PDB file of C-alpha atoms in Angstrom:
ATOM      1  CA  UNK T   1      -8.489  -3.158  15.229  1.00  0.00           C
ATOM      2  CA  UNK T   2      -4.973  -1.773  15.543  1.00  0.00           C
ATOM      3  CA  UNK T   3      -3.960   1.407  13.719  1.00  0.00           C
ATOM      4  CA  UNK T   4      -0.268   2.264  13.437  1.00  0.00           C
ATOM      5  CA  UNK T   5       0.399   5.952  12.820  1.00  0.00           C
ATOM      6  CA  UNK T   6       2.767   8.740  13.828  1.00  0.00           C
ATOM      7  CA  UNK T   7       2.331  12.517  13.829  1.00  0.00           C
ATOM      8  CA  UNK T   8       5.918  12.928  12.604  1.00  0.00           C
ATOM      9  CA  UNK T   9       4.830  11.806   9.131  1.00  0.00           C
ATOM     10  CA  UNK T  10       2.917  15.105   8.865  1.00  0.00           C
ATOM     11  CA  UNK T  11       6.127  17.133   9.021  1.00  0.00           C
ATOM     12  CA  UNK T  12       6.973  17.333   5.314  1.00  0.00           C
ATOM     13  CA  UNK T  13       5.116  18.704   2.313  1.00  0.00           C
ATOM     14  CA  UNK T  14       5.590  20.248  -1.121  1.00  0.00           C
ATOM     15  CA  UNK T  15       3.230  22.986  -2.285  1.00  0.00           C
ATOM     16  CA  UNK T  16       0.536  21.556  -4.554  1.00  0.00           C
ATOM     17  CA  UNK T  17       1.758  17.966  -4.182  1.00  0.00           C
ATOM     18  CA  UNK T  18      -1.137  15.464  -3.954  1.00  0.00           C
ATOM     19  CA  UNK T  19       0.695  13.282  -1.422  1.00  0.00           C
ATOM     20  CA  UNK T  20       0.059  15.720   1.414  1.00  0.00           C
ATOM     21  CA  UNK T  21      -0.007  15.399   5.208  1.00  0.00           C
ATOM     22  CA  UNK T  22      -3.749  16.097   5.382  1.00  0.00           C
ATOM     23  CA  UNK T  23      -4.325  12.595   3.987  1.00  0.00           C
ATOM     24  CA  UNK T  24      -3.148  11.186   7.302  1.00  0.00           C
ATOM     25  CA  UNK T  25      -4.304  13.950   9.645  1.00  0.00           C
ATOM     26  CA  UNK T  26      -7.889  13.938   8.366  1.00  0.00           C
ATOM     27  CA  UNK T  27      -8.075  10.146   8.461  1.00  0.00           C
ATOM     28  CA  UNK T  28      -6.788   9.973  12.036  1.00  0.00           C
ATOM     29  CA  UNK T  29      -9.370  12.582  13.060  1.00  0.00           C
ATOM     30  CA  UNK T  30     -12.181  10.677  11.329  1.00  0.00           C
ATOM     31  CA  UNK T  31     -11.202   7.364  12.903  1.00  0.00           C
ATOM     32  CA  UNK T  32     -10.914   8.903  16.366  1.00  0.00           C
ATOM     33  CA  UNK T  33     -14.380  10.438  15.950  1.00  0.00           C
ATOM     34  CA  UNK T  34     -15.973   7.205  14.767  1.00  0.00           C
ATOM     35  CA  UNK T  35     -17.770   4.956  17.247  1.00  0.00           C
ATOM     36  CA  UNK T  36     -18.080   2.068  14.773  1.00  0.00           C
ATOM     37  CA  UNK T  37     -14.650   0.544  15.385  1.00  0.00           C
ATOM     38  CA  UNK T  38     -12.820  -0.226  18.603  1.00  0.00           C
ATOM     39  CA  UNK T  39      -9.307   0.989  17.825  1.00  0.00           C
ATOM     40  CA  UNK T  40      -5.993   0.444  19.555  1.00  0.00           C
ATOM     41  CA  UNK T  41      -3.415   3.028  18.481  1.00  0.00           C
ATOM     42  CA  UNK T  42       0.313   2.328  18.127  1.00  0.00           C
ATOM     43  CA  UNK T  43       3.394   4.147  16.868  1.00  0.00           C
ATOM     44  CA  UNK T  44       5.906   2.621  14.439  1.00  0.00           C
ATOM     45  CA  UNK T  45       9.508   1.752  15.036  1.00  0.00           C
ATOM     46  CA  UNK T  46      11.987   2.413  12.246  1.00  0.00           C
ATOM     47  CA  UNK T  47      12.836  -0.478   9.939  1.00  0.00           C
ATOM     48  CA  UNK T  48      16.411  -1.675  10.368  1.00  0.00           C
ATOM     49  CA  UNK T  49      19.036  -1.868   7.640  1.00  0.00           C
ATOM     50  CA  UNK T  50      18.647  -5.661   7.677  1.00  0.00           C
ATOM     51  CA  UNK T  51      14.899  -5.334   7.078  1.00  0.00           C
ATOM     52  CA  UNK T  52      15.365  -2.854   4.237  1.00  0.00           C
ATOM     53  CA  UNK T  53      18.201  -4.719   2.524  1.00  0.00           C
ATOM     54  CA  UNK T  54      16.026  -7.775   1.957  1.00  0.00           C
ATOM     55  CA  UNK T  55      14.198  -5.611  -0.589  1.00  0.00           C
ATOM     56  CA  UNK T  56      16.621  -2.870  -1.666  1.00  0.00           C
ATOM     57  CA  UNK T  57      20.230  -2.617  -2.735  1.00  0.00           C
ATOM     58  CA  UNK T  58      22.755  -1.029  -0.368  1.00  0.00           C
ATOM     59  CA  UNK T  59      23.287   1.731  -2.944  1.00  0.00           C
ATOM     60  CA  UNK T  60      19.584   2.550  -2.941  1.00  0.00           C
ATOM     61  CA  UNK T  61      19.460   2.780   0.834  1.00  0.00           C
ATOM     62  CA  UNK T  62      22.500   5.064   0.813  1.00  0.00           C
ATOM     63  CA  UNK T  63      20.849   7.383  -1.750  1.00  0.00           C
ATOM     64  CA  UNK T  64      17.701   7.594   0.374  1.00  0.00           C
ATOM     65  CA  UNK T  65      19.780   8.332   3.463  1.00  0.00           C
ATOM     66  CA  UNK T  66      21.719  11.075   1.681  1.00  0.00           C
ATOM     67  CA  UNK T  67      18.560  12.527   0.047  1.00  0.00           C
ATOM     68  CA  UNK T  68      20.609  14.580  -2.387  1.00  0.00           C
ATOM     69  CA  UNK T  69      18.127  14.707  -5.276  1.00  0.00           C
ATOM     70  CA  UNK T  70      15.396  12.434  -6.631  1.00  0.00           C
ATOM     71  CA  UNK T  71      12.689  13.788  -8.952  1.00  0.00           C
ATOM     72  CA  UNK T  72       9.840  16.313  -8.975  1.00  0.00           C
ATOM     73  CA  UNK T  73       7.258  13.695  -7.980  1.00  0.00           C
ATOM     74  CA  UNK T  74       9.452  12.344  -5.194  1.00  0.00           C
ATOM     75  CA  UNK T  75      11.366  15.241  -3.635  1.00  0.00           C
ATOM     76  CA  UNK T  76      14.367  14.914  -1.346  1.00  0.00           C
ATOM     77  CA  UNK T  77      12.583  16.258   1.729  1.00  0.00           C
ATOM     78  CA  UNK T  78      14.572  16.857   4.932  1.00  0.00           C
ATOM     79  CA  UNK T  79      14.676  13.683   7.044  1.00  0.00           C
ATOM     80  CA  UNK T  80      12.803  11.698   4.379  1.00  0.00           C
ATOM     81  CA  UNK T  81      14.852   8.588   5.169  1.00  0.00           C
ATOM     82  CA  UNK T  82      13.562   8.661   8.758  1.00  0.00           C
ATOM     83  CA  UNK T  83       9.968   9.006   7.569  1.00  0.00           C
ATOM     84  CA  UNK T  84      10.406   6.182   5.049  1.00  0.00           C
ATOM     85  CA  UNK T  85      12.028   3.935   7.655  1.00  0.00           C
ATOM     86  CA  UNK T  86       9.085   4.476  10.022  1.00  0.00           C
ATOM     87  CA  UNK T  87       6.635   3.775   7.200  1.00  0.00           C
ATOM     88  CA  UNK T  88       8.413   0.499   6.470  1.00  0.00           C
ATOM     89  CA  UNK T  89       8.673  -0.253  10.187  1.00  0.00           C
ATOM     90  CA  UNK T  90       4.936   0.305  10.592  1.00  0.00           C
ATOM     91  CA  UNK T  91       4.302  -2.210   7.830  1.00  0.00           C
ATOM     92  CA  UNK T  92       6.505  -4.766   9.599  1.00  0.00           C
ATOM     93  CA  UNK T  93       4.688  -4.151  12.892  1.00  0.00           C
ATOM     94  CA  UNK T  94       1.374  -4.608  11.086  1.00  0.00           C
ATOM     95  CA  UNK T  95       2.569  -7.976   9.786  1.00  0.00           C
ATOM     96  CA  UNK T  96       3.562  -8.990  13.316  1.00  0.00           C
ATOM     97  CA  UNK T  97       0.127  -7.976  14.592  1.00  0.00           C
ATOM     98  CA  UNK T  98      -1.484 -10.079  11.859  1.00  0.00           C
ATOM     99  CA  UNK T  99       0.547 -13.125  12.914  1.00  0.00           C
ATOM    100  CA  UNK T 100      -0.764 -12.568  16.444  1.00  0.00           C
ATOM    101  CA  UNK T 101      -4.344 -12.631  15.160  1.00  0.00           C
ATOM    102  CA  UNK T 102      -5.036  -8.880  15.082  1.00  0.00           C
ATOM    103  CA  UNK T 103      -6.557  -6.815  12.298  1.00  0.00           C
ATOM    104  CA  UNK T 104      -4.046  -4.067  11.606  1.00  0.00           C
ATOM    105  CA  UNK T 105      -3.733  -1.060   9.292  1.00  0.00           C
ATOM    106  CA  UNK T 106      -0.583   1.027   8.952  1.00  0.00           C
ATOM    107  CA  UNK T 107      -1.632   4.634   8.366  1.00  0.00           C
ATOM    108  CA  UNK T 108       1.640   6.336   7.476  1.00  0.00           C
ATOM    109  CA  UNK T 109       3.395   8.239   4.724  1.00  0.00           C
ATOM    110  CA  UNK T 110       5.330   8.133   2.489  1.00  0.00           C
ATOM    111  CA  UNK T 111       3.762   5.298   0.482  1.00  0.00           C
ATOM    112  CA  UNK T 112       6.068   2.681  -0.980  1.00  0.00           C
ATOM    113  CA  UNK T 113       4.829   0.425  -3.778  1.00  0.00           C
ATOM    114  CA  UNK T 114       6.513   2.287  -6.672  1.00  0.00           C
ATOM    115  CA  UNK T 115       9.995   2.152  -5.120  1.00  0.00           C
ATOM    116  CA  UNK T 116      12.025  -0.515  -6.911  1.00  0.00           C
ATOM    117  CA  UNK T 117      15.046  -2.331  -5.527  1.00  0.00           C
ATOM    118  CA  UNK T 118      17.252   0.530  -6.680  1.00  0.00           C
ATOM    119  CA  UNK T 119      15.063   3.504  -7.615  1.00  0.00           C
ATOM    120  CA  UNK T 120      13.004   6.147  -5.825  1.00  0.00           C
ATOM    121  CA  UNK T 121       9.875   7.104  -7.799  1.00  0.00           C
ATOM    122  CA  UNK T 122       6.157   7.881  -7.693  1.00  0.00           C
ATOM    123  CA  UNK T 123       6.076   9.477  -4.200  1.00  0.00           C
ATOM    124  CA  UNK T 124       7.837   6.325  -2.854  1.00  0.00           C
ATOM    125  CA  UNK T 125      11.284   5.961  -1.263  1.00  0.00           C
ATOM    126  CA  UNK T 126      11.346   2.540   0.436  1.00  0.00           C
ATOM    127  CA  UNK T 127       8.985  -0.226  -0.574  1.00  0.00           C
ATOM    128  CA  UNK T 128       7.205  -0.808   2.725  1.00  0.00           C
ATOM    129  CA  UNK T 129       4.963  -3.660   1.569  1.00  0.00           C
ATOM    130  CA  UNK T 130       7.820  -5.631   0.015  1.00  0.00           C
ATOM    131  CA  UNK T 131       9.994  -5.030   3.081  1.00  0.00           C
ATOM    132  CA  UNK T 132       7.180  -6.267   5.336  1.00  0.00           C
ATOM    133  CA  UNK T 133       6.385  -9.272   3.137  1.00  0.00           C
ATOM    134  CA  UNK T 134      10.004 -10.430   3.179  1.00  0.00           C
ATOM    135  CA  UNK T 135      10.227  -9.779   6.930  1.00  0.00           C
ATOM    136  CA  UNK T 136       7.108 -11.927   7.413  1.00  0.00           C
ATOM    137  CA  UNK T 137       8.776 -14.727   5.489  1.00  0.00           C
ATOM    138  CA  UNK T 138      11.877 -14.425   7.635  1.00  0.00           C
ATOM    139  CA  UNK T 139       9.695 -14.520  10.770  1.00  0.00           C
ATOM    140  CA  UNK T 140       8.019 -17.789   9.835  1.00  0.00           C
ATOM    141  CA  UNK T 141       5.320 -17.182   7.211  1.00  0.00           C
ATOM    142  CA  UNK T 142       6.761 -19.069   4.228  1.00  0.00           C
ATOM    143  CA  UNK T 143       4.034 -18.204   1.709  1.00  0.00           C
ATOM    144  CA  UNK T 144       3.205 -14.501   1.487  1.00  0.00           C
ATOM    145  CA  UNK T 145       0.841 -12.972  -1.065  1.00  0.00           C
ATOM    146  CA  UNK T 146       0.815  -9.238  -1.760  1.00  0.00           C
ATOM    147  CA  UNK T 147      -2.556  -7.891  -2.911  1.00  0.00           C
ATOM    148  CA  UNK T 148      -2.287  -4.388  -4.383  1.00  0.00           C
ATOM    149  CA  UNK T 149      -5.566  -2.606  -5.147  1.00  0.00           C
ATOM    150  CA  UNK T 150      -4.070   0.853  -5.630  1.00  0.00           C
ATOM    151  CA  UNK T 151      -5.209   2.236  -8.995  1.00  0.00           C
ATOM    152  CA  UNK T 152      -1.564   2.555 -10.058  1.00  0.00           C
ATOM    153  CA  UNK T 153       0.461  -0.572 -10.786  1.00  0.00           C
ATOM    154  CA  UNK T 154       2.779  -1.595  -7.949  1.00  0.00           C
ATOM    155  CA  UNK T 155       5.784  -1.761 -10.234  1.00  0.00           C
ATOM    156  CA  UNK T 156       8.309  -1.538  -7.415  1.00  0.00           C
ATOM    157  CA  UNK T 157       6.772  -4.411  -5.469  1.00  0.00           C
ATOM    158  CA  UNK T 158       6.740  -6.493  -8.637  1.00  0.00           C
ATOM    159  CA  UNK T 159      10.382  -5.616  -9.302  1.00  0.00           C
ATOM    160  CA  UNK T 160      11.424  -6.733  -5.817  1.00  0.00           C
ATOM    161  CA  UNK T 161       9.302  -9.881  -5.532  1.00  0.00           C
ATOM    162  CA  UNK T 162       9.664 -11.149  -9.105  1.00  0.00           C
ATOM    163  CA  UNK T 163      10.267 -14.925  -8.938  1.00  0.00           C
ATOM    164  CA  UNK T 164      11.057 -14.758  -5.202  1.00  0.00           C
ATOM    165  CA  UNK T 165      10.303 -18.230  -3.770  1.00  0.00           C
ATOM    166  CA  UNK T 166       7.208 -18.290  -1.559  1.00  0.00           C
ATOM    167  CA  UNK T 167       5.991 -14.850  -2.703  1.00  0.00           C
ATOM    168  CA  UNK T 168       3.154 -13.957  -5.046  1.00  0.00           C
ATOM    169  CA  UNK T 169       2.069 -10.527  -6.230  1.00  0.00           C
ATOM    170  CA  UNK T 170      -1.414  -9.568  -7.437  1.00  0.00           C
ATOM    171  CA  UNK T 171      -2.049  -6.050  -8.761  1.00  0.00           C
ATOM    172  CA  UNK T 172      -5.356  -4.611  -9.977  1.00  0.00           C
ATOM    173  CA  UNK T 173      -4.815  -1.229 -11.593  1.00  0.00           C
ATOM    174  CA  UNK T 174      -5.861   1.197 -14.295  1.00  0.00           C
ATOM    175  CA  UNK T 175      -4.015   0.743 -17.571  1.00  0.00           C
ATOM    176  CA  UNK T 176      -2.894   2.875 -19.289  1.00  0.00           C
ATOM    177  CA  UNK T 177      -1.903   4.979 -16.303  1.00  0.00           C
ATOM    178  CA  UNK T 178       1.197   5.856 -14.295  1.00  0.00           C
ATOM    179  CA  UNK T 179       3.778   4.265 -14.237  1.00  0.00           C
ATOM    180  CA  UNK T 180       2.950   2.540 -17.545  1.00  0.00           C
ATOM    181  CA  UNK T 181       3.748  -0.987 -16.357  1.00  0.00           C
ATOM    182  CA  UNK T 182       1.512  -3.914 -15.432  1.00  0.00           C
ATOM    183  CA  UNK T 183       0.064  -4.734 -18.816  1.00  0.00           C
ATOM    184  CA  UNK T 184       0.773  -8.475 -18.462  1.00  0.00           C
ATOM    185  CA  UNK T 185       1.917 -11.058 -15.937  1.00  0.00           C
ATOM    186  CA  UNK T 186       5.635 -11.375 -15.217  1.00  0.00           C
ATOM    187  CA  UNK T 187       7.668 -14.373 -14.202  1.00  0.00           C
ATOM    188  CA  UNK T 188       5.908 -17.187 -12.431  1.00  0.00           C
ATOM    189  CA  UNK T 189       4.540 -15.222  -9.481  1.00  0.00           C
ATOM    190  CA  UNK T 190       3.486 -11.701 -10.549  1.00  0.00           C
ATOM    191  CA  UNK T 191      -0.109 -11.497 -11.736  1.00  0.00           C
ATOM    192  CA  UNK T 192      -1.429  -8.272 -13.245  1.00  0.00           C
ATOM    193  CA  UNK T 193      -5.048  -7.282 -13.809  1.00  0.00           C
ATOM    194  CA  UNK T 194      -5.101  -4.139 -15.963  1.00  0.00           C
ATOM    195  CA  UNK T 195      -8.436  -2.297 -16.042  1.00  0.00           C
ATOM    196  CA  UNK T 196      -9.380   0.296 -18.658  1.00  0.00           C
ATOM    197  CA  UNK T 197     -10.060   3.900 -17.599  1.00  0.00           C
ATOM    198  CA  UNK T 198     -13.710   4.566 -16.837  1.00  0.00           C
ATOM    199  CA  UNK T 199     -14.584   0.929 -16.135  1.00  0.00           C
ATOM    200  CA  UNK T 200     -17.986   0.521 -14.515  1.00  0.00           C
ATOM    201  CA  UNK T 201     -18.023  -0.354 -10.820  1.00  0.00           C
ATOM    202  CA  UNK T 202     -19.481  -3.824 -11.250  1.00  0.00           C
ATOM    203  CA  UNK T 203     -16.944  -4.772 -13.884  1.00  0.00           C
ATOM    204  CA  UNK T 204     -14.078  -3.409 -11.772  1.00  0.00           C
ATOM    205  CA  UNK T 205     -15.327  -5.398  -8.786  1.00  0.00           C
ATOM    206  CA  UNK T 206     -15.442  -8.551 -10.943  1.00  0.00           C
ATOM    207  CA  UNK T 207     -11.744  -8.070 -11.735  1.00  0.00           C
ATOM    208  CA  UNK T 208     -10.940  -7.616  -8.039  1.00  0.00           C
ATOM    209  CA  UNK T 209     -12.880 -10.798  -7.235  1.00  0.00           C
ATOM    210  CA  UNK T 210     -10.983 -12.749  -9.920  1.00  0.00           C
ATOM    211  CA  UNK T 211      -7.662 -11.631  -8.478  1.00  0.00           C
ATOM    212  CA  UNK T 212      -8.743 -12.600  -4.960  1.00  0.00           C
ATOM    213  CA  UNK T 213      -9.844 -16.031  -6.183  1.00  0.00           C
ATOM    214  CA  UNK T 214      -6.440 -16.594  -7.794  1.00  0.00           C
ATOM    215  CA  UNK T 215      -4.713 -15.358  -4.648  1.00  0.00           C
ATOM    216  CA  UNK T 216      -6.669 -17.838  -2.542  1.00  0.00           C
ATOM    217  CA  UNK T 217      -5.408 -20.703  -4.733  1.00  0.00           C
ATOM    218  CA  UNK T 218      -1.868 -19.674  -3.772  1.00  0.00           C
ATOM    219  CA  UNK T 219      -2.764 -20.737  -0.173  1.00  0.00           C
ATOM    220  CA  UNK T 220      -0.832 -17.945   1.549  1.00  0.00           C
ATOM    221  CA  UNK T 221       0.209 -18.027   5.185  1.00  0.00           C
ATOM    222  CA  UNK T 222      -0.001 -14.212   5.142  1.00  0.00           C
ATOM    223  CA  UNK T 223      -1.700 -11.633   2.925  1.00  0.00           C
ATOM    224  CA  UNK T 224      -0.011  -8.221   2.711  1.00  0.00           C
ATOM    225  CA  UNK T 225      -2.314  -5.564   1.270  1.00  0.00           C
ATOM    226  CA  UNK T 226      -1.194  -2.417  -0.531  1.00  0.00           C
ATOM    227  CA  UNK T 227      -4.360  -0.425   0.124  1.00  0.00           C
ATOM    228  CA  UNK T 228      -4.651   2.462  -2.305  1.00  0.00           C
ATOM    229  CA  UNK T 229      -7.959   4.301  -2.519  1.00  0.00           C
ATOM    230  CA  UNK T 230      -7.414   6.104  -5.823  1.00  0.00           C
ATOM    231  CA  UNK T 231      -9.758   3.960  -7.944  1.00  0.00           C
ATOM    232  CA  UNK T 232     -12.460   6.034  -6.217  1.00  0.00           C
ATOM    233  CA  UNK T 233     -14.709   8.023  -8.570  1.00  0.00           C
ATOM    234  CA  UNK T 234     -13.574  11.347  -7.061  1.00  0.00           C
ATOM    235  CA  UNK T 235      -9.830  10.777  -7.086  1.00  0.00           C
ATOM    236  CA  UNK T 236      -7.888  13.408  -9.059  1.00  0.00           C
ATOM    237  CA  UNK T 237      -5.058  11.122 -10.234  1.00  0.00           C
ATOM    238  CA  UNK T 238      -7.009   8.409 -12.092  1.00  0.00           C
ATOM    239  CA  UNK T 239     -10.247   7.736 -13.919  1.00  0.00           C
ATOM    240  CA  UNK T 240     -12.181   4.927 -12.235  1.00  0.00           C
ATOM    241  CA  UNK T 241     -15.613   4.686 -10.608  1.00  0.00           C
ATOM    242  CA  UNK T 242     -15.423   2.896  -7.241  1.00  0.00           C
ATOM    243  CA  UNK T 243     -17.486   4.081  -4.264  1.00  0.00           C
ATOM    244  CA  UNK T 244     -17.045   3.738  -0.493  1.00  0.00           C
ATOM    245  CA  UNK T 245     -19.229   0.618  -0.463  1.00  0.00           C
ATOM    246  CA  UNK T 246     -16.823  -1.058  -2.888  1.00  0.00           C
ATOM    247  CA  UNK T 247     -13.994  -0.555  -0.409  1.00  0.00           C
ATOM    248  CA  UNK T 248     -16.178  -2.034   2.339  1.00  0.00           C
ATOM    249  CA  UNK T 249     -16.717  -5.031   0.064  1.00  0.00           C
ATOM    250  CA  UNK T 250     -12.964  -5.277  -0.522  1.00  0.00           C
ATOM    251  CA  UNK T 251     -12.271  -5.330   3.211  1.00  0.00           C
ATOM    252  CA  UNK T 252     -14.922  -8.007   3.751  1.00  0.00           C
ATOM    253  CA  UNK T 253     -13.515 -10.044   0.856  1.00  0.00           C
ATOM    254  CA  UNK T 254      -9.990  -9.933   2.280  1.00  0.00           C
ATOM    255  CA  UNK T 255     -11.388 -10.965   5.661  1.00  0.00           C
ATOM    256  CA  UNK T 256     -13.118 -13.840   3.879  1.00  0.00           C
ATOM    257  CA  UNK T 257      -9.836 -15.244   2.598  1.00  0.00           C
ATOM    258  CA  UNK T 258      -9.348 -16.854   6.001  1.00  0.00           C
ATOM    259  CA  UNK T 259      -5.621 -16.047   6.160  1.00  0.00           C
ATOM    260  CA  UNK T 260      -3.858 -13.567   8.458  1.00  0.00           C
ATOM    261  CA  UNK T 261      -3.664 -10.217   6.700  1.00  0.00           C
ATOM    262  CA  UNK T 262      -2.451  -6.689   7.251  1.00  0.00           C
ATOM    263  CA  UNK T 263      -2.910  -3.539   5.213  1.00  0.00           C
ATOM    264  CA  UNK T 264      -0.862  -0.406   4.636  1.00  0.00           C
ATOM    265  CA  UNK T 265      -1.859   2.876   3.033  1.00  0.00           C
ATOM    266  CA  UNK T 266      -0.548   3.553  -0.455  1.00  0.00           C
ATOM    267  CA  UNK T 267      -2.436   6.081  -2.632  1.00  0.00           C
ATOM    268  CA  UNK T 268      -5.758   7.861  -2.401  1.00  0.00           C
ATOM    269  CA  UNK T 269      -5.836  11.610  -2.982  1.00  0.00           C
ATOM    270  CA  UNK T 270      -9.462  12.748  -2.764  1.00  0.00           C
ATOM    271  CA  UNK T 271     -10.820  14.670   0.210  1.00  0.00           C
ATOM    272  CA  UNK T 272     -13.074  11.650   0.862  1.00  0.00           C
ATOM    273  CA  UNK T 273     -10.098   9.422   1.732  1.00  0.00           C
ATOM    274  CA  UNK T 274     -11.009   9.168   5.470  1.00  0.00           C
ATOM    275  CA  UNK T 275     -14.480   7.817   4.625  1.00  0.00           C
ATOM    276  CA  UNK T 276     -13.020   5.331   2.137  1.00  0.00           C
ATOM    277  CA  UNK T 277     -10.521   4.022   4.681  1.00  0.00           C
ATOM    278  CA  UNK T 278     -13.214   3.768   7.360  1.00  0.00           C
ATOM    279  CA  UNK T 279     -15.431   1.779   4.984  1.00  0.00           C
ATOM    280  CA  UNK T 280     -12.544  -0.582   4.178  1.00  0.00           C
ATOM    281  CA  UNK T 281     -11.670  -1.095   7.844  1.00  0.00           C
ATOM    282  CA  UNK T 282     -15.309  -1.819   8.690  1.00  0.00           C
ATOM    283  CA  UNK T 283     -15.281  -4.496   5.990  1.00  0.00           C
ATOM    284  CA  UNK T 284     -12.101  -6.001   7.422  1.00  0.00           C
ATOM    285  CA  UNK T 285     -13.713  -6.114  10.866  1.00  0.00           C
ATOM    286  CA  UNK T 286     -16.998  -7.585   9.634  1.00  0.00           C
ATOM    287  CA  UNK T 287     -19.012  -4.478  10.571  1.00  0.00           C
TER     288      UNK T 287
END
């Protein structure tokens, strides 16, 4: 198991903001203390302009670089472009590890799946999973599926990948919930699975299984996973009921697809996040 992370992503914060550096710091500490997984640690390289511009407009990249002003949810932190580039670069490195046969998780911030081709939003500046999916295509994986189990709809990933040849997007998310999208499928390749607030665990897992079955029919050469852990029963930003064992099941189910896969951290804001990630990684590793 390879984990890509970087202490520099702990350098920014906003008082009271749920997307806080402790999410990463506590998870790194928990993984280092665990004897269940054999982990190789790596640091990310920054994504290049060429990588980013497969997914975003030049104007968007310039706005992120200038970091003049965004919104209250997504502040213009000092050096945020560097952090976002490393987050996207970590996702690309995770995809490269997957092509080499490794199980890999990119444990970085900021997250990315709400960033559209031309808009910063929802704690997200650059869409790391879309950048990595398109980089994987360019590197020789012609059919890439993105599986997004964050409780919030991956509207930015959908925006970027909509009707892109060789790409498919599958999102399982609470609806209604932020950002208010994802009620129905879009185009010929974006498949949405809205789940009502307060859905029972078994029913939620059935929806996840249906999405995975449809994904498998796509016959991907690579599966890129937006791993958000905010459908957990204790998460403060949503209203679902999943437990740690459900994330273990998810990891095992993704392993069972039989295609190279990599995962990157999106949401997950409870203090139990390290245990949820560990459970997921154990499922991915068959432990």
